[in-house]
Short mmCIF file of C-alpha atoms in Angstrom, two decimals:
data_model
loop_
_atom_site.label_atom_id
_atom_site.label_comp_id
_atom_site.label_asym_id
_atom_site.label_seq_id
_atom_site.Cartn_x
_atom_site.Cartn_y
_atom_site.Cartn_z
CA MET A 1 -13.66 -32.07 -19.61
CA PRO A 2 -15.28 -31.90 -15.95
CA LYS A 3 -16.60 -28.71 -14.93
CA GLN A 4 -14.83 -26.26 -12.94
CA ARG A 5 -15.86 -25.99 -9.23
CA ILE A 6 -16.10 -22.25 -8.42
CA THR A 7 -14.98 -21.45 -5.00
CA LYS A 8 -14.91 -18.16 -2.92
CA GLU A 9 -11.05 -18.22 -3.14
CA ILE A 10 -11.38 -18.18 -7.10
CA VAL A 11 -13.89 -15.63 -6.86
CA VAL A 12 -11.60 -13.17 -4.64
CA SER A 13 -8.73 -14.15 -6.57
CA ALA A 14 -10.37 -13.00 -9.91
CA ALA A 15 -11.62 -10.05 -8.10
CA PHE A 16 -7.97 -9.03 -6.87
CA GLU A 17 -6.46 -9.66 -10.27
CA ILE A 18 -9.02 -7.32 -11.68
CA ALA A 19 -8.37 -4.74 -9.38
CA ARG A 20 -4.33 -5.14 -9.67
CA THR A 21 -4.79 -4.51 -13.31
CA CYS A 22 -7.76 -2.33 -14.14
CA GLY A 23 -8.68 -0.60 -10.78
CA MET A 24 -11.25 -1.38 -7.98
CA GLU A 25 -13.91 0.31 -9.74
CA GLN A 26 -13.60 -2.61 -12.37
CA VAL A 27 -14.37 -5.11 -9.64
CA MET A 28 -18.02 -6.02 -10.72
CA VAL A 29 -19.92 -9.16 -10.95
CA LYS A 30 -19.95 -9.15 -14.63
CA THR A 31 -16.23 -8.74 -15.05
CA ILE A 32 -15.49 -11.41 -12.68
CA ALA A 33 -17.78 -13.78 -14.18
CA GLU A 34 -15.82 -13.22 -17.55
CA LYS A 35 -12.34 -13.72 -15.89
CA ILE A 36 -13.43 -16.92 -14.21
CA GLY A 37 -15.24 -18.08 -17.52
CA CYS A 38 -18.65 -18.48 -15.72
CA SER A 39 -21.99 -16.96 -15.36
CA VAL A 40 -22.54 -14.37 -12.96
CA GLN A 41 -24.71 -16.97 -10.62
CA PRO A 42 -21.66 -18.54 -8.81
CA ILE A 43 -20.27 -15.04 -7.99
CA TYR A 44 -23.51 -14.00 -6.72
CA SER A 45 -23.38 -17.09 -4.38
CA TYR A 46 -20.33 -16.15 -2.40
CA CYS A 47 -21.05 -12.39 -2.67
CA LYS A 48 -23.86 -11.15 -0.55
CA ASN A 49 -23.15 -7.63 -1.68
CA MET A 50 -20.19 -6.16 -3.43
CA ASP A 51 -18.79 -3.76 -0.58
CA SER A 52 -17.83 -6.98 1.06
CA LEU A 53 -16.15 -8.54 -1.76
CA ARG A 54 -14.27 -5.18 -2.03
CA GLN A 55 -13.31 -5.36 1.27
CA GLU A 56 -11.80 -8.75 0.74
CA VAL A 57 -9.92 -7.50 -2.21
CA ALA A 58 -8.96 -4.50 -0.05
CA ALA A 59 -7.46 -6.84 2.55
CA LYS A 60 -5.75 -9.06 -0.12
CA ALA A 61 -4.05 -5.96 -1.26
CA ARG A 62 -2.81 -5.10 2.02
CA SER A 63 -1.29 -8.35 2.41
CA PHE A 64 0.51 -8.08 -0.69
CA VAL A 65 1.70 -4.48 -0.10
CA ARG A 66 3.13 -5.71 3.23
CA GLU A 67 5.01 -8.64 1.37
CA TYR A 68 5.94 -6.46 -1.32
CA ALA A 69 7.66 -3.90 0.93
CA ALA A 70 9.42 -6.38 3.00
CA LYS A 71 10.95 -8.07 -0.24
CA HIS A 72 11.94 -4.65 -1.54
CA THR A 73 13.94 -2.98 1.57
CA ASP A 74 17.38 -3.29 2.42
CA GLU A 75 18.25 -4.29 5.96
CA GLU A 76 21.28 -2.16 6.12
CA VAL A 77 19.27 1.03 5.36
CA LEU A 78 15.77 -0.15 6.56
CA PHE A 79 14.27 3.03 6.94
CA ARG A 80 15.38 5.05 3.70
CA SER A 81 14.44 1.82 1.83
CA THR A 82 10.99 1.37 3.14
CA GLY A 83 10.06 4.60 1.76
CA ARG A 84 11.65 3.72 -1.71
CA ALA A 85 9.71 0.53 -1.66
CA TYR A 86 6.41 2.37 -1.38
CA LEU A 87 7.48 4.50 -4.18
CA ARG A 88 8.34 1.62 -6.19
CA LEU A 89 5.05 -0.21 -5.80
CA ALA A 90 3.40 2.83 -6.37
CA GLU A 91 5.21 2.68 -9.92
CA GLU A 92 4.75 -0.85 -10.62
CA GLU A 93 1.12 -1.67 -8.95
CA PRO A 94 -0.51 1.76 -9.05
CA HIS A 95 -3.75 0.39 -8.78
CA LEU A 96 -3.01 -1.76 -5.76
CA PHE A 97 -1.03 1.19 -4.28
CA LYS A 98 -4.32 3.12 -4.69
CA ILE A 99 -6.38 0.57 -2.91
CA PHE A 100 -3.67 0.20 0.00
CA ILE A 101 -3.76 4.21 0.33
CA LEU A 102 -7.19 4.97 -0.03
CA HIS A 103 -8.77 2.48 1.98
CA GLN A 104 -11.09 3.32 4.88
CA ARG A 105 -9.30 3.79 8.12
CA GLU A 106 -11.81 3.69 10.77
CA GLY A 107 -11.48 5.23 14.10
CA ILE A 108 -8.63 7.71 13.20
CA SER A 109 -9.15 11.29 14.42
CA SER A 110 -5.65 12.57 14.94
CA LEU A 111 -2.25 12.21 12.88
CA GLN A 112 -0.90 10.10 16.12
CA GLU A 113 -3.80 7.77 15.57
CA LEU A 114 -2.84 7.52 12.04
CA TYR A 115 0.84 6.83 12.83
CA ASP A 116 -0.11 4.42 15.66
CA ALA A 117 -2.36 2.52 13.09
CA GLU A 118 0.30 2.60 10.41
CA ALA A 119 3.67 1.87 12.02
CA GLY A 120 4.83 -1.08 13.33
CA ALA A 121 4.97 -1.29 17.41
CA HIS A 122 8.85 -0.89 17.64
CA THR A 123 9.56 1.39 14.51
CA ALA A 124 9.94 4.54 16.56
CA GLU A 125 12.42 2.46 18.70
CA PHE A 126 14.46 1.40 15.72
CA ILE A 127 14.56 4.69 14.17
CA ALA A 128 15.68 6.34 17.33
CA ARG A 129 18.48 3.94 18.15
CA SER A 130 19.53 4.11 14.37
CA LEU A 131 19.72 7.96 14.40
CA ASN A 132 20.72 8.35 17.93
CA THR A 133 17.76 10.28 19.03
CA SER A 134 14.38 10.32 21.18
CA ILE A 135 11.72 8.08 20.42
CA PRO A 136 9.30 11.40 20.10
CA LYS A 137 11.73 12.80 17.52
CA ALA A 138 11.97 9.60 15.55
CA GLN A 139 8.10 9.07 15.58
CA GLN A 140 7.74 12.87 14.20
CA LEU A 141 10.63 12.03 11.81
CA HIS A 142 8.58 8.88 10.57
CA LEU A 143 5.34 10.40 10.28
CA ASN A 144 6.43 12.96 8.39
CA MET A 145 8.13 10.56 5.88
CA LEU A 146 5.06 8.77 6.08
CA LEU A 147 3.08 11.49 5.04
CA TYR A 148 5.36 12.91 2.52
CA THR A 149 5.85 9.43 0.91
CA ILE A 150 2.22 8.83 0.62
CA GLY A 151 1.75 11.92 -0.96
CA LEU A 152 4.56 11.39 -3.50
CA GLY A 153 3.41 7.88 -4.13
CA THR A 154 -0.17 9.22 -4.75
CA ILE A 155 1.05 11.84 -7.35
CA PHE A 156 3.20 9.35 -8.86
CA SER A 157 0.74 6.77 -9.16
CA VAL A 158 -1.88 8.90 -10.98
CA ALA A 159 0.58 11.23 -13.42
CA THR A 160 0.45 10.32 -16.98
CA PRO A 161 2.67 9.70 -19.03
CA GLY A 162 4.58 9.48 -15.54
CA ILE A 163 7.29 11.39 -13.33
CA PRO A 164 10.54 9.63 -13.56
CA ILE A 165 11.38 7.50 -10.68
CA GLU A 166 14.78 9.01 -10.14
CA GLU A 167 13.37 12.37 -9.95
CA ILE A 168 10.56 11.01 -7.09
CA TYR A 169 13.33 9.44 -5.40
CA ALA A 170 15.28 12.42 -5.24
CA GLN A 171 12.43 14.66 -4.00
CA GLN A 172 11.84 12.09 -1.30
CA GLU A 173 15.75 12.13 -0.44
CA GLN A 174 15.28 15.92 -0.31
CA ALA A 175 12.44 15.84 2.44
CA TYR A 176 14.33 13.03 4.25
CA GLU A 177 17.47 15.34 4.76
CA ALA A 178 14.80 18.33 5.64
CA PHE A 179 12.83 16.56 8.16
CA LEU A 180 16.31 14.91 9.55
CA GLY A 181 17.50 18.08 10.20
CA THR A 182 14.74 19.25 12.20
CA VAL A 183 15.35 16.20 14.36
CA LYS A 184 18.96 16.86 14.69
CA ASN A 185 18.61 20.51 15.21
CA GLY A 186 15.33 20.69 17.18
#
């Protein structure tokens, strides 16, 4: 049998799978080598340091999350279903959810900057049209739901034995109705 050629893509993919199943803290040269079935030497040849490898794993996790959210949203109720998609991700992929939520966000010094970095360019416009409200009110509603969903998802992804997803969805819906009330009445 010919010897397997280890590539950087193989190393990053193995590291991603380890992070996905066991958490980023288990992404180590030894565990990657064991997963690939090689010595540690090929890993060291592609990874100048573990921080850069972990950054590549985090980037791959962010791509996975975007694709996951896109697959699990309903165009008819896009705003609501996107929040549910993130909570579902927290249930199904808790390690990737943590990586996505906890990645370093450089240059963020206000909630508005966080919103601008996390929300799509036309998201507030879409929400404003959908709810027949102003763009600033739509942004505030979206920011409130973004923060609330991140909090719920984080709690959900670390709670053991686990909170039923229906309870999490109900809590998210209550928050949505409360935040929507401030938009409509404010």
